Structures are given as structure tokens and as C-alpha cells.
Tab-separated table of C-alpha atoms and ligand atoms in Angstrom:
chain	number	residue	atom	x	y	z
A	252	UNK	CA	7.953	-27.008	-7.420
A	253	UNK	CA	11.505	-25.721	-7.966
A	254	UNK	CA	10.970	-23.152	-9.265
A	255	UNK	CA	8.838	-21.614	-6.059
A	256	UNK	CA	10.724	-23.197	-3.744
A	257	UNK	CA	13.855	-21.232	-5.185
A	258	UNK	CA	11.602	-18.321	-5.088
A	259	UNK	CA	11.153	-18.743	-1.635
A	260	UNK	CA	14.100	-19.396	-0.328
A	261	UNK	CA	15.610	-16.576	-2.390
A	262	UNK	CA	13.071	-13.459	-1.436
A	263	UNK	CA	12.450	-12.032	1.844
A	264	UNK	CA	9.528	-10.634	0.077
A	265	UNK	CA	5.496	-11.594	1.342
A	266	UNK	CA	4.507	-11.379	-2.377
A	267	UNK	CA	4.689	-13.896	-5.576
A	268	UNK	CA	5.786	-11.983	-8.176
A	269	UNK	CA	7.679	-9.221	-6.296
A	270	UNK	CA	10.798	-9.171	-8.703
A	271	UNK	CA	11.614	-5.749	-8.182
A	272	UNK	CA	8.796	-4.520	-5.532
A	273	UNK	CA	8.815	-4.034	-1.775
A	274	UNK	CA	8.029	-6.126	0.852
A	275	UNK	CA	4.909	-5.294	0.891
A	276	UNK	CA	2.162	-8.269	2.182
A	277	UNK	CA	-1.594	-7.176	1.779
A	278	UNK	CA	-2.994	-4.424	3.163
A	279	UNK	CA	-5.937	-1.902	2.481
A	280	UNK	CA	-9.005	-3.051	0.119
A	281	UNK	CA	-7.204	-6.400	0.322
A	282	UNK	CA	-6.873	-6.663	4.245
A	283	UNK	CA	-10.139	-5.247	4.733
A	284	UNK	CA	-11.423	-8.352	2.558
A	285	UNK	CA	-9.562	-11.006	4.614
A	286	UNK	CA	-10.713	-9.029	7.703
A	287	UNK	CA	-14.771	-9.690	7.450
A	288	UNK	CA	-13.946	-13.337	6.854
A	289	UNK	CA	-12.768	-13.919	10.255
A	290	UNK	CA	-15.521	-11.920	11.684
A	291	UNK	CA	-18.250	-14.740	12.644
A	292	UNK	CA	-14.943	-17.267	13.743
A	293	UNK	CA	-15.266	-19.200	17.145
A	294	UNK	CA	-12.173	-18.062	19.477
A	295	UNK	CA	-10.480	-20.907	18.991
A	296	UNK	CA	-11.375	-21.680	15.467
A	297	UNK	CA	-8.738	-24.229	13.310
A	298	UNK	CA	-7.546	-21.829	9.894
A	299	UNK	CA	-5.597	-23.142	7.060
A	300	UNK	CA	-4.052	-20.812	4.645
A	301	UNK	CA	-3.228	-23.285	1.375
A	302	UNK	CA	-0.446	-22.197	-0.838
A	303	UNK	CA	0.985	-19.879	2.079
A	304	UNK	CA	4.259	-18.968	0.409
A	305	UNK	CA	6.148	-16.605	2.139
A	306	UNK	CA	3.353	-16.466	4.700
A	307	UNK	CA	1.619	-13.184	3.508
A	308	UNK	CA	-2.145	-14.051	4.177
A	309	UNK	CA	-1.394	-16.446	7.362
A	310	UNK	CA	0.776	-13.292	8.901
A	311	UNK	CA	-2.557	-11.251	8.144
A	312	UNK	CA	-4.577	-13.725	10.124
A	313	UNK	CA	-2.171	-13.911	13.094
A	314	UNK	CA	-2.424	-9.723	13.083
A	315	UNK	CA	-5.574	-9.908	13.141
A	316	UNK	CA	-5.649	-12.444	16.069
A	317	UNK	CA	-3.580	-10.373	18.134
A	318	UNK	CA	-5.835	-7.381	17.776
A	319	UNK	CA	-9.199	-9.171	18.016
A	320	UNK	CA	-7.506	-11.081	21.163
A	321	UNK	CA	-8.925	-14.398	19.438
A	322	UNK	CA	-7.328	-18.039	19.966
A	323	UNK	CA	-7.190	-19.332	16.728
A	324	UNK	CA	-4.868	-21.666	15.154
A	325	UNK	CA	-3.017	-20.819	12.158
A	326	UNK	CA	-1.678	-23.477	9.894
A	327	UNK	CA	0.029	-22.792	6.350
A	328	UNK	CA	0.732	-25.083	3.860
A	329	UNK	CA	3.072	-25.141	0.498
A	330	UNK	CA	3.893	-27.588	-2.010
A	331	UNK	CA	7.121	-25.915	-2.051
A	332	UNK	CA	10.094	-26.033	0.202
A	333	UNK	CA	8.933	-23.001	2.211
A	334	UNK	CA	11.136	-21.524	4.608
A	335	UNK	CA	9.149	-17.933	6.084
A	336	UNK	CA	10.774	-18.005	9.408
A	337	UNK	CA	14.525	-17.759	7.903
A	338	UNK	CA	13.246	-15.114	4.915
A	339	UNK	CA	11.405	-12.965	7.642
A	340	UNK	CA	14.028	-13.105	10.287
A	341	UNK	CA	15.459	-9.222	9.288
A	342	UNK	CA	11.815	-8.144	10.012
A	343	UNK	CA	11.026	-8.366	13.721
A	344	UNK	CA	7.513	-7.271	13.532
A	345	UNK	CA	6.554	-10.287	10.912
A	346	UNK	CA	9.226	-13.296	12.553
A	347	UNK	CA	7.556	-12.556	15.571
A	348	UNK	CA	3.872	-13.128	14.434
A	349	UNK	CA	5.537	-16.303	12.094
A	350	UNK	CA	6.759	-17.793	15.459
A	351	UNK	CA	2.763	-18.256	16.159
A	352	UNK	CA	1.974	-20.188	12.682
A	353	UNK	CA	2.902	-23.326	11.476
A	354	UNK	CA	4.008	-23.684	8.610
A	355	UNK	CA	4.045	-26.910	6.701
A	356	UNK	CA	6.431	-26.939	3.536
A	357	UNK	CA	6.481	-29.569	0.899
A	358	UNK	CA	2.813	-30.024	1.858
A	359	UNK	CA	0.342	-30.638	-1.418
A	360	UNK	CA	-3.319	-29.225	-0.491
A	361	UNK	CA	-4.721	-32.306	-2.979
A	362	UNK	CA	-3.401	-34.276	0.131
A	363	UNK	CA	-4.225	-32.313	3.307
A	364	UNK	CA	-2.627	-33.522	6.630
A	365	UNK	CA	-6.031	-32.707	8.817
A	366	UNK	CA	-8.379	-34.718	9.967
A	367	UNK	CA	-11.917	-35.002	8.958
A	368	UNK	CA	-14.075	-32.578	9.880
A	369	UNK	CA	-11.640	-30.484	12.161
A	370	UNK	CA	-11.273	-27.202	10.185
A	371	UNK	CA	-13.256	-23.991	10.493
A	372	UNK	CA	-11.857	-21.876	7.973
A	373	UNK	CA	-9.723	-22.927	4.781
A	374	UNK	CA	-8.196	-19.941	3.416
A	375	UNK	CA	-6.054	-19.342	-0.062
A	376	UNK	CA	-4.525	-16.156	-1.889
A	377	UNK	CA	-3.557	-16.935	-5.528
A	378	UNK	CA	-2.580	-20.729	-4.813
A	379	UNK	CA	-5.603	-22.823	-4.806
A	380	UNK	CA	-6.153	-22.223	-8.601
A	381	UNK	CA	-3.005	-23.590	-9.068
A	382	UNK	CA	-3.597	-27.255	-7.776
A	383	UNK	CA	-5.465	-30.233	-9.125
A	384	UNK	CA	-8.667	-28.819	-8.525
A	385	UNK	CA	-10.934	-32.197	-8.432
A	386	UNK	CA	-8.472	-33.195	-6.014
A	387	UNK	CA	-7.678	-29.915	-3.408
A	388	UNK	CA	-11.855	-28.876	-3.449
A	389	UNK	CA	-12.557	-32.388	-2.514
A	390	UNK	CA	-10.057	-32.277	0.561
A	391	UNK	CA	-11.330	-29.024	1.441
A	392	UNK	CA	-14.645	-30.497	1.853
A	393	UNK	CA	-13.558	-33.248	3.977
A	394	UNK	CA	-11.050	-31.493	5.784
A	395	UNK	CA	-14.017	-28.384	6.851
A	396	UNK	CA	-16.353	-28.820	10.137
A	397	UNK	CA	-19.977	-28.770	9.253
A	398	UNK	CA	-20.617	-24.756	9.056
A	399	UNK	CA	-17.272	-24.625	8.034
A	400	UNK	CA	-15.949	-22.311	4.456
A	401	UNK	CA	-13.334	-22.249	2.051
A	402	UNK	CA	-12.645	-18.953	0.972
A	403	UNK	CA	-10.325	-18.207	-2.031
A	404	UNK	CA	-8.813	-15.243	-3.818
A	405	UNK	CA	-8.160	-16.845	-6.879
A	406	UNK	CA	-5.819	-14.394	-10.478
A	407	UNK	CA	-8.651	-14.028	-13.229
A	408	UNK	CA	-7.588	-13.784	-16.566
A	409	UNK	CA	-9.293	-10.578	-17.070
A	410	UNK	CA	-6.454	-8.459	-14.599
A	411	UNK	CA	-3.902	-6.554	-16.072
A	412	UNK	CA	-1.633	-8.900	-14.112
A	413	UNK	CA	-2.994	-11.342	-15.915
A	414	UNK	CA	-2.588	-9.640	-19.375
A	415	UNK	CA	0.990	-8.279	-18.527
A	416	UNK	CA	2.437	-11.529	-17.190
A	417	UNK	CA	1.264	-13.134	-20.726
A	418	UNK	CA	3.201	-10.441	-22.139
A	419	UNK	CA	6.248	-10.819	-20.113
A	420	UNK	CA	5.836	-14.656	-20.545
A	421	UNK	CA	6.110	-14.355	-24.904
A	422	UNK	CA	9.133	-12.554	-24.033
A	423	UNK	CA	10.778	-14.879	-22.231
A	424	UNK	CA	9.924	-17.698	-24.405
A	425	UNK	CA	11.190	-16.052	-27.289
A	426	UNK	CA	14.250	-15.201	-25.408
A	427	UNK	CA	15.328	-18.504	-24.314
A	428	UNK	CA	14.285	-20.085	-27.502
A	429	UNK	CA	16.479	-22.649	-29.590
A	430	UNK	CA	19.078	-20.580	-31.466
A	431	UNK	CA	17.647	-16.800	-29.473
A	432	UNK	CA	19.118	-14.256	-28.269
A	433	UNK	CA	20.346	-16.149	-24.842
A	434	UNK	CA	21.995	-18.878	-26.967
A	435	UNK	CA	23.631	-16.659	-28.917
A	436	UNK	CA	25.251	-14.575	-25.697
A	437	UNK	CA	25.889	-18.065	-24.197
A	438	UNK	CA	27.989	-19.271	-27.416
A	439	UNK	CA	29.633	-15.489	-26.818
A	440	UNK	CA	30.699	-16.149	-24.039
A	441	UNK	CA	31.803	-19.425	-24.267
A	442	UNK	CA	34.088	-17.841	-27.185
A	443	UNK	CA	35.493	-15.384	-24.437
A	444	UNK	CA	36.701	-18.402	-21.831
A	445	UNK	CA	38.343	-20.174	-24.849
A	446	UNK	CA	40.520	-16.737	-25.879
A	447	UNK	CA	41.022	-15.734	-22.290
A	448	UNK	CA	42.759	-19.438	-22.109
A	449	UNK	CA	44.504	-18.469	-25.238
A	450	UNK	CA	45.506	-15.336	-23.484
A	451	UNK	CA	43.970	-13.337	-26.363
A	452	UNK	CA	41.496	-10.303	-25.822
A	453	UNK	CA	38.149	-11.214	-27.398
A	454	UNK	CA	38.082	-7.488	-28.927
A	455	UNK	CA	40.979	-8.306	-31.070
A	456	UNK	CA	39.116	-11.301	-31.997
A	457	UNK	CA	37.503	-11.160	-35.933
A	458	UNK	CA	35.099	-14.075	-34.467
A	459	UNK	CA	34.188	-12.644	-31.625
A	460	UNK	CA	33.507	-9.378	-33.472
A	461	UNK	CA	31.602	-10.661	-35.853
A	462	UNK	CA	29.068	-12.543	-33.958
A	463	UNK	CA	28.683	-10.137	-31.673
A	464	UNK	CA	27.436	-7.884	-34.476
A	465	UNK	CA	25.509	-10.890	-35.208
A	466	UNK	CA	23.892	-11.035	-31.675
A	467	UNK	CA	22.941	-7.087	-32.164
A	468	UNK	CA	21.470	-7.135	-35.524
A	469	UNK	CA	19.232	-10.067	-33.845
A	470	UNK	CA	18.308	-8.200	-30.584
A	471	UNK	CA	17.691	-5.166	-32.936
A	472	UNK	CA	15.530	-7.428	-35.481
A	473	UNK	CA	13.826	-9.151	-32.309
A	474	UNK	CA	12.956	-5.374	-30.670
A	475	UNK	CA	11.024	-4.272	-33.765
A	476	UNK	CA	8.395	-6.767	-33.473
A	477	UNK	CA	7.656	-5.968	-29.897
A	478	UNK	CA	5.137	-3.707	-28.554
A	479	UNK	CA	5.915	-0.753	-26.140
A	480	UNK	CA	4.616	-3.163	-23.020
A	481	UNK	CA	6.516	-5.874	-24.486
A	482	UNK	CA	9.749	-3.440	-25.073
A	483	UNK	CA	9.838	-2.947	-21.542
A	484	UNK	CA	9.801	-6.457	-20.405
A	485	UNK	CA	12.564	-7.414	-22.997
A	486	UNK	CA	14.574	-4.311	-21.633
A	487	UNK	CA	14.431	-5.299	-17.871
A	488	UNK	CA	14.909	-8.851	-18.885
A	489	UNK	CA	17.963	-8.452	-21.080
A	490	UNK	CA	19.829	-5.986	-19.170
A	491	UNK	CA	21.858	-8.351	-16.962
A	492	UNK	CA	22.858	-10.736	-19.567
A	493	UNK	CA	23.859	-7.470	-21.938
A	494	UNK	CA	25.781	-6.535	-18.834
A	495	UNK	CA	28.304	-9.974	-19.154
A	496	UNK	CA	29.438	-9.037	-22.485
A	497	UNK	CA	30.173	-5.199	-22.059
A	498	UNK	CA	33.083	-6.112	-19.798
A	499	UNK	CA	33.773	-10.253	-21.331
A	500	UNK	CA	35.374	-11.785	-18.160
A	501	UNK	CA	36.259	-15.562	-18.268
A	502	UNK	CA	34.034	-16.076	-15.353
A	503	UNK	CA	30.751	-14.620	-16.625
A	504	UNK	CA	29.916	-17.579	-18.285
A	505	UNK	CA	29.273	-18.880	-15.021
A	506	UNK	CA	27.071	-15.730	-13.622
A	507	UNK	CA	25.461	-16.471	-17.507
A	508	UNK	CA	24.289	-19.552	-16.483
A	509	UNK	CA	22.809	-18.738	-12.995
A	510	UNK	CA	20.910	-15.828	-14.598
A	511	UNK	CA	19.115	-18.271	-16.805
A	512	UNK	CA	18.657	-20.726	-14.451
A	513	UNK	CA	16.895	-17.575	-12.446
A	514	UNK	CA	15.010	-16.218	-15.637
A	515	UNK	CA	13.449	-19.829	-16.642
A	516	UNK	CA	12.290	-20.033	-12.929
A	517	UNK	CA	10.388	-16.740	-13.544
A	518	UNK	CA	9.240	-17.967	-16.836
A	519	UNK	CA	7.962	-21.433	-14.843
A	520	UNK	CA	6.091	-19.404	-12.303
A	521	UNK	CA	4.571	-17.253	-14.752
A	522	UNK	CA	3.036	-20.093	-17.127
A	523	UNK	CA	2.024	-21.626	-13.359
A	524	UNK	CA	0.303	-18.056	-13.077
A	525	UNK	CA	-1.138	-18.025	-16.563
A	526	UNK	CA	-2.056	-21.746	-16.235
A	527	UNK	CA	-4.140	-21.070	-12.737
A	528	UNK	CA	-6.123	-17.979	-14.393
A	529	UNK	CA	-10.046	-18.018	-13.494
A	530	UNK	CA	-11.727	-17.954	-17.118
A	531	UNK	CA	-15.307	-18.287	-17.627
A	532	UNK	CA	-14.776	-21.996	-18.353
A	533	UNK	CA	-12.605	-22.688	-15.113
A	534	UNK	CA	-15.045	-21.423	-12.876
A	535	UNK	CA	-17.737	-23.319	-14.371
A	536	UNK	CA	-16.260	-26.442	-13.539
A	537	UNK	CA	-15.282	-25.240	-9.693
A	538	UNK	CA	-19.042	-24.268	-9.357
A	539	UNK	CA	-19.887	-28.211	-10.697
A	540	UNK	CA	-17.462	-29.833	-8.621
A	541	UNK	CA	-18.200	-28.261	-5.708
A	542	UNK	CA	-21.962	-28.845	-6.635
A	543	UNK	CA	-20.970	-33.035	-6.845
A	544	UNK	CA	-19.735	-32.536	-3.459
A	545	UNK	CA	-23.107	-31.027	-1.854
A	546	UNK	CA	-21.128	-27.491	-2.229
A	547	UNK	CA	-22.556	-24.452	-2.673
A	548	UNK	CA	-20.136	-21.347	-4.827
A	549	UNK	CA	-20.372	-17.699	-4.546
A	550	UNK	CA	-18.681	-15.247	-6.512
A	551	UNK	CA	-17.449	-11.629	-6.420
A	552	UNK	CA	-15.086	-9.040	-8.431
A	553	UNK	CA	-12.266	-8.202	-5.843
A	554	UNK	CA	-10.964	-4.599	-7.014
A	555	UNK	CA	-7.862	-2.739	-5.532
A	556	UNK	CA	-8.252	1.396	-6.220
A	557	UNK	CA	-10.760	0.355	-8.361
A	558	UNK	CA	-8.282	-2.075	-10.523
A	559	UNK	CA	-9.825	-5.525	-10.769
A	560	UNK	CA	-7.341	-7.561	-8.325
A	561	UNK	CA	-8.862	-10.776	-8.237
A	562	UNK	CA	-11.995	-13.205	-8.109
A	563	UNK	CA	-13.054	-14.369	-4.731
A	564	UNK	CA	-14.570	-17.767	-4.227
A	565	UNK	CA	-16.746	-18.714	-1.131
A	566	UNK	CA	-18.009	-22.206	-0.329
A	567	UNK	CA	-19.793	-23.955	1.877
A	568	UNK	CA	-22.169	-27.165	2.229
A	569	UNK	CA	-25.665	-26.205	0.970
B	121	SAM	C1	1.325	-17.220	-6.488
B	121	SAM	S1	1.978	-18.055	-5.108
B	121	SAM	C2	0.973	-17.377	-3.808
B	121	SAM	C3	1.591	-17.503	-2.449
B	121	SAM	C4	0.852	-16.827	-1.305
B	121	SAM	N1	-0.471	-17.341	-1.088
B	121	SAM	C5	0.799	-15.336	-1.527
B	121	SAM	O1	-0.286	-14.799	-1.618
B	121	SAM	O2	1.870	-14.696	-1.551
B	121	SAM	C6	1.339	-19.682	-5.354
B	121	SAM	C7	1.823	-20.653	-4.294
B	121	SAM	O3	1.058	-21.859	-4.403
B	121	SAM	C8	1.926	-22.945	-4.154
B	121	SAM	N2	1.291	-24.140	-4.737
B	121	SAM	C9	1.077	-24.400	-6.035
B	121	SAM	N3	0.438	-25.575	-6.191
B	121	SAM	C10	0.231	-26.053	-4.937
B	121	SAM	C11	-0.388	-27.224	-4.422
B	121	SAM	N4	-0.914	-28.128	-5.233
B	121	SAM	N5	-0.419	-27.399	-3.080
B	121	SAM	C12	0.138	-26.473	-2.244
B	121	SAM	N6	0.732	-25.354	-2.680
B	121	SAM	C13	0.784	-25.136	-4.000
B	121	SAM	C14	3.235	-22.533	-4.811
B	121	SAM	O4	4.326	-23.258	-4.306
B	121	SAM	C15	3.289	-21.056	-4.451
B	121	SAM	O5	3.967	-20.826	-3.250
């Protein structure tokens, strides 16, 4: 969970994979889909949102709260070490509706802390497909009232999220790879400290020279095999470690080491993305374990301007 929680604690942003997008939390096709789910709710119905993150889906519910003038308890759960109140604090509008949740961090949803029976609505946005799915649908179940749902928007394989994080994620494998390109910048740059403590200048250096011809012969070897998609990824990737060597400073091996540190967290969250994916296969088993459990599924294509966002899962006892 490391990798999230540094995520977390890092962004102000309300979305996962936000690395270089706004703060921008669900809205339109996506709201309107969270909306008629609250629609039939008792006024003081008990809500869960599982895998909250940043809080995106459980600030949604509290909006719409406030505008339906509805009592309902929020609750939000993360396995990671979530922190939305500090990460939303330069956004009055969103701390102010996070004062009304709470939030659980370093909370698993294989092991909720709710009591039988006492939940109206369990809610998740890209996070339930990410746990131990025998064990989170079975605490769903016991955690839900009688009449009670689970409703899920879960990453299908099919999106071009999907398909472009798998891209993005062969990039960054091949990247940080035994003897690749990072290496090779890290063993650069270790080469820089050592003649900056010999108080010589690393462009004076044959060594240094040489293997950094080396390094570009392999980024330009490494380019030529990628795709224009892929290109793009290794571009925006790349460019802050090509950044340390244009101007070698003794110190940039340590900024070196934080950026990969940063980039394998990516990487992490990505295969945790990739892992999660609805296939074919992965929804058959949901439908059967919920079936062992007395469950009944339904299904539906979740589209954004028409762009397949996401498959939505509904549940409830038959
Ligand atoms: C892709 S993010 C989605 C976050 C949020 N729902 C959103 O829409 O922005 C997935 C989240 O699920 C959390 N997560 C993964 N496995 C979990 C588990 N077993 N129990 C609780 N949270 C989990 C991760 O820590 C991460 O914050």
C-alpha cells in the first residue's frame, strides 16, 4: 500500500491517476450515475464508499446530501494511509464537505469495521476490483441491511485507460530494467559525484564521455522499437531523469533517486490497475461468488462522451 499511500499524501488531486491532470473529481455522465443511486435512500441511510482515496466519490455523496437536504452518514475507507482533509485543505468548497465524512485510513474492505447488518448503501469507484474479492464481496454482504446494495464502478480491460496504462506500464518496466536506461543514468551520475570530489568537470572526463554516448545510442536503440503511443509515454517519462545529466550536479544523484522511487510507485499502481481490470473471466467469478452468497449481479457499460469509462456492478440479496 505504499505506493497509494505516497500517492495520497503527495496529490491534492480527487483522481487516481491524475499525474499531470486537474483536480478534477467526477462530474457529468459520471455524477449523474452516482446521483440515481442515492435516489430511493432512507434520510438517514448508513453509506460506505470502499477504496475512497482522496475522497472523490464520498465528497459526491456529501454534495449531494446537502442539496437533497438528506441525513445520511458518509463513511470512507482505504487500505492506504489516506489523509483527504490535509490534501483538500487549499480547497474550501471540498475541506468543508470532508469535515462531514469520515474517513477511515489504513482500513482493508476484506475486513470491514461495521456491524452486521447496519449498512444501506456500500459504494466503490475503481477500488473494489482491487481487493481480495472472495473476501471484500463476502463483507459486503454481511456488512448490508436486508434491502441493502453494493454498487461498484469497477476499470474493464476493454477502456482505452485500460489499453494505455498497459502501454505506459511496458515502458516503465523496460525502463527500470536490470542494466536499462535508468541504471545506466544512475551509474552516470554516480561517475559525476566521484569527479566533482576529484574536483574534475565530468565533460573533460573520456569516461564520462564515453558512456554517456553509450546511454544515447541505448535510449536511441530503445526509441525505435516503440510505437507512437508508446513514444509518448517514454518521452514524458524520461524527461526528468534526461534533465539531471544536461547540467551533472553532485547532488542530482540524490533528486535521481527520489524520481525513481516516484516512477516505480507509478509503475506499482499501474500493474494494481492492470491487475484489478474486469475481463470476461473476472466477472464470471464475481457473478458466482456473489451467487454462493444468495447475491444477485447486474451489469452495465458505463460510457463518458460516449468513451467506455467503466463497468458498473449492482448487487443485492435475491
Ligand atoms: C484507483 S484508486 C481509486 C480511489 C478512489 N475511489 C477514486 O475514485 O479516486 C484505488 C484505491 O483503492 C485502495 N485499495 C486497494 N485495495 C484495497 C483494499 N483491499 N481495501 C481498501 N482499499 C483498497 C487503494 O489504496 C486506492 O486508494
Amino acid at each position: 500500500m505504499e505506493h497509494w499511500t505516497a500517492y495520497w499524501q503527495a496529490t491534492t488531486s480527487l483522481n487516481s491517476f491524475a499525474e499531470g491532470e486537474a483536480a478534477t473529481g467526477y462530474q457529468g455522465e459520471l455524477a449523474h450515475f452516482w446521483q440515481t443511486q442515492l435516489a430511493d435512500l432512507p434520510n438517514d441511510a448508513l453509506i460506505a464508499d470502499l477504496g475512497t482515496g482522496n475522497g472523490a466519490l464520498a465528497l459526491l455523496l456529501a454534495e449531494q446530501r446537502l442539496l437533497q437536504q438528506k441525513e445520511w452518514r458518509i463513511l470512507a475507507l482505504d487500505a492506504a494511509a489516506i489523509r483527504p482533509q490535509a490534501g483538500l485543505a487549499q480547497q474550501p468548497r471540498y475541506a468543508e464537505l470532508a469535515a462531514t465524512i469520515r474517513f477511515y485510513p489504513q482500513i482493508a474492505m476484506e475486513q470491514l469495521p461495521f456491524a452486521r447488518k447496519s449498512m444501506d448503501l456500500l459504494v466503490s469507484q475503481f477500488a473494489l476490483e482491487y481487493s481480495k474479492l472472495e473476501l471484500s464481496l463476502a463483507e459486503a454482504v454481511r456488512v448490508l441491511k436486508p434491502g441493502g446494495r453494493l454498487v461498484a464502478i469497477m476499470h474493464s480491460h476493454e477502456t482505452a485507460l485500460a489499453k494505455d496504462s498497459a502501454l505506459a506500464l511496458s515502458v516503465m518496466t523496460a525502463l527500470n530494467a536490470g542494466n536499462g536506461i535508468l541504471d545506466r543514468i544512475q551509474q552516470l551520475l554516480q561517475l559525476v559525484t566521484h569527479l566533482y570530489a576529484q574536483q574534475q568537470l565530468p565533460e573533460h572526463n573520456a569516461g564520462f564521455i564515453q558512456a554517456n554516448r553509450q546511454l544515447l545510442t541505448q535510449v536511441k536503440q530503445y526509441q525505435q522499437q516503440l510505437s507512437v503511443a508508446e513514444l509518448d509515454w517514454f518521452q514524458y517519462l524520461f524527461a526528468p531523469f534526461a534533465a539531471l545529466l544536461f547540467q551533472p550536479k553532485a547532488e542530482n544523484n540524490q533528486q535521481f533517486l527520489l524520481l525513481r522511487q516516484q516512477l516505480n510507485y507509478y509503475r506499482q499502481r499501474l500493474a494494481d490497475q492492470q491487475a484489478a481490470c474486469i475481463t470476461p473471466l473476472r466477472r464470471q467469478l464475481i457473478d458466482q461468488l456473489m451467487q454462493q452468497l444468495g447475491w444477485q449481479t447486474s451489469w452495465q457499460e458505463l460510457r463518458v462522451e460516449r468513451e467506455l469509462f467503466g463497468l458498473s456492478l449492482t448487487s443485492f440479496a435475491c
